[in-house]
Amino acid sequence: MPMALPSIMTGINQTLMLSLSMAVIAAMIGAGGLGAVVFRSITRVEVGPGFEAGLAIVLLAILLDRLSQNLARPSKGPERVAPRAPEPA
């Protein structure tokens, strides 16, 4: 399992990114959420709300991307420092 964890987390990362991109596409068929705000803003040429909702989706994507990348890294145990040899007098 430890060797498969990076591949599994990469798959989860890609799934998260795909689901965020599908939010706007789903809004075209009547789904709600941030995608609906983006789609409505595009059709009405409302730059402000569209920018805000788009920025929220991008920030959410960045946050989830970084979180899933950090979970994929193997955790390091506490670092052990070797004792220093006494210096000659």
Coordinates of C-alpha atoms in Angstrom, one line a residue:
M1 CA 0.0 0.0 0.0
P2 CA 2.7 2.6 0.8
M3 CA 4.2 2.2 -2.7
A4 CA 0.7 2.6 -4.3
L5 CA -0.2 5.7 -2.4
P6 CA 1.3 8.3 -4.8
S7 CA -0.6 6.7 -7.7
I8 CA -3.8 6.6 -5.8
M9 CA -3.5 10.2 -4.7
T10 CA -2.7 11.3 -8.3
G11 CA -5.9 9.7 -9.4
I12 CA -7.9 11.4 -6.6
N13 CA -6.2 14.7 -7.6
Q14 CA -7.2 14.3 -11.2
T15 CA -10.8 13.3 -10.2
L16 CA -11.1 16.5 -8.1
M17 CA -9.9 18.7 -10.9
L18 CA -12.3 17.0 -13.4
S19 CA -15.2 17.5 -11.0
L20 CA -14.5 21.2 -10.6
S21 CA -14.4 21.7 -14.3
M22 CA -17.7 19.8 -14.7
A23 CA -19.4 22.3 -12.3
V24 CA -19.7 24.8 -15.1
I25 CA -20.7 22.2 -17.7
A26 CA -23.4 20.8 -15.3
A27 CA -24.8 24.3 -14.9
M28 CA -25.7 24.3 -18.6
I29 CA -28.2 21.5 -17.9
G30 CA -29.7 23.1 -14.8
A31 CA -27.4 22.2 -11.9
G32 CA -26.9 24.8 -9.3
G33 CA -23.8 25.9 -7.4
L34 CA -20.8 28.0 -8.5
G35 CA -21.1 26.7 -12.0
A36 CA -24.5 28.2 -12.3
V37 CA -23.2 31.6 -11.3
V38 CA -20.4 31.4 -13.9
F39 CA -22.8 30.2 -16.6
R40 CA -25.4 32.9 -15.8
S41 CA -22.7 35.6 -15.8
I42 CA -21.4 34.4 -19.1
T43 CA -24.8 34.5 -20.8
R44 CA -25.7 37.9 -19.3
V45 CA -22.2 39.4 -19.8
E46 CA -21.9 40.2 -16.1
V47 CA -18.2 40.4 -15.6
G48 CA -18.1 41.0 -11.8
P49 CA -20.1 37.9 -10.6
G50 CA -18.6 35.7 -13.3
F51 CA -15.1 36.8 -12.2
E52 CA -15.8 36.2 -8.5
A53 CA -17.4 32.7 -9.1
G54 CA -14.6 31.8 -11.5
L55 CA -11.9 32.9 -9.0
A56 CA -13.6 30.9 -6.3
I57 CA -13.5 27.8 -8.4
V58 CA -9.8 28.4 -9.3
L59 CA -8.9 29.0 -5.6
L60 CA -10.8 25.8 -4.6
A61 CA -9.0 23.9 -7.3
I62 CA -5.6 25.1 -6.1
L63 CA -6.4 24.4 -2.5
L64 CA -7.5 20.8 -3.3
D65 CA -4.6 20.3 -5.6
R66 CA -2.0 21.2 -3.0
L67 CA -3.8 19.3 -0.3
S68 CA -3.9 16.1 -2.3
Q69 CA -0.3 16.5 -3.3
N70 CA 0.8 16.9 0.3
L71 CA -1.2 13.8 1.3
A72 CA 0.6 11.8 -1.5
R73 CA 4.0 12.6 -0.1
P74 CA 5.4 10.0 2.2
S75 CA 5.6 11.3 5.7
K76 CA 9.0 11.6 7.3
G77 CA 9.5 10.5 10.9
P78 CA 11.2 12.7 13.4
E79 CA 14.7 13.6 12.2
R80 CA 17.5 12.2 14.2
V81 CA 20.6 14.1 14.6
A82 CA 23.8 12.2 15.2
P83 CA 25.8 13.4 18.2
R84 CA 28.8 15.5 17.4
A85 CA 32.2 14.3 18.2
P86 CA 34.0 16.3 20.9
E87 CA 36.4 18.8 19.5
P88 CA 40.1 18.4 20.3
A89 CA 41.3 20.8 22.9

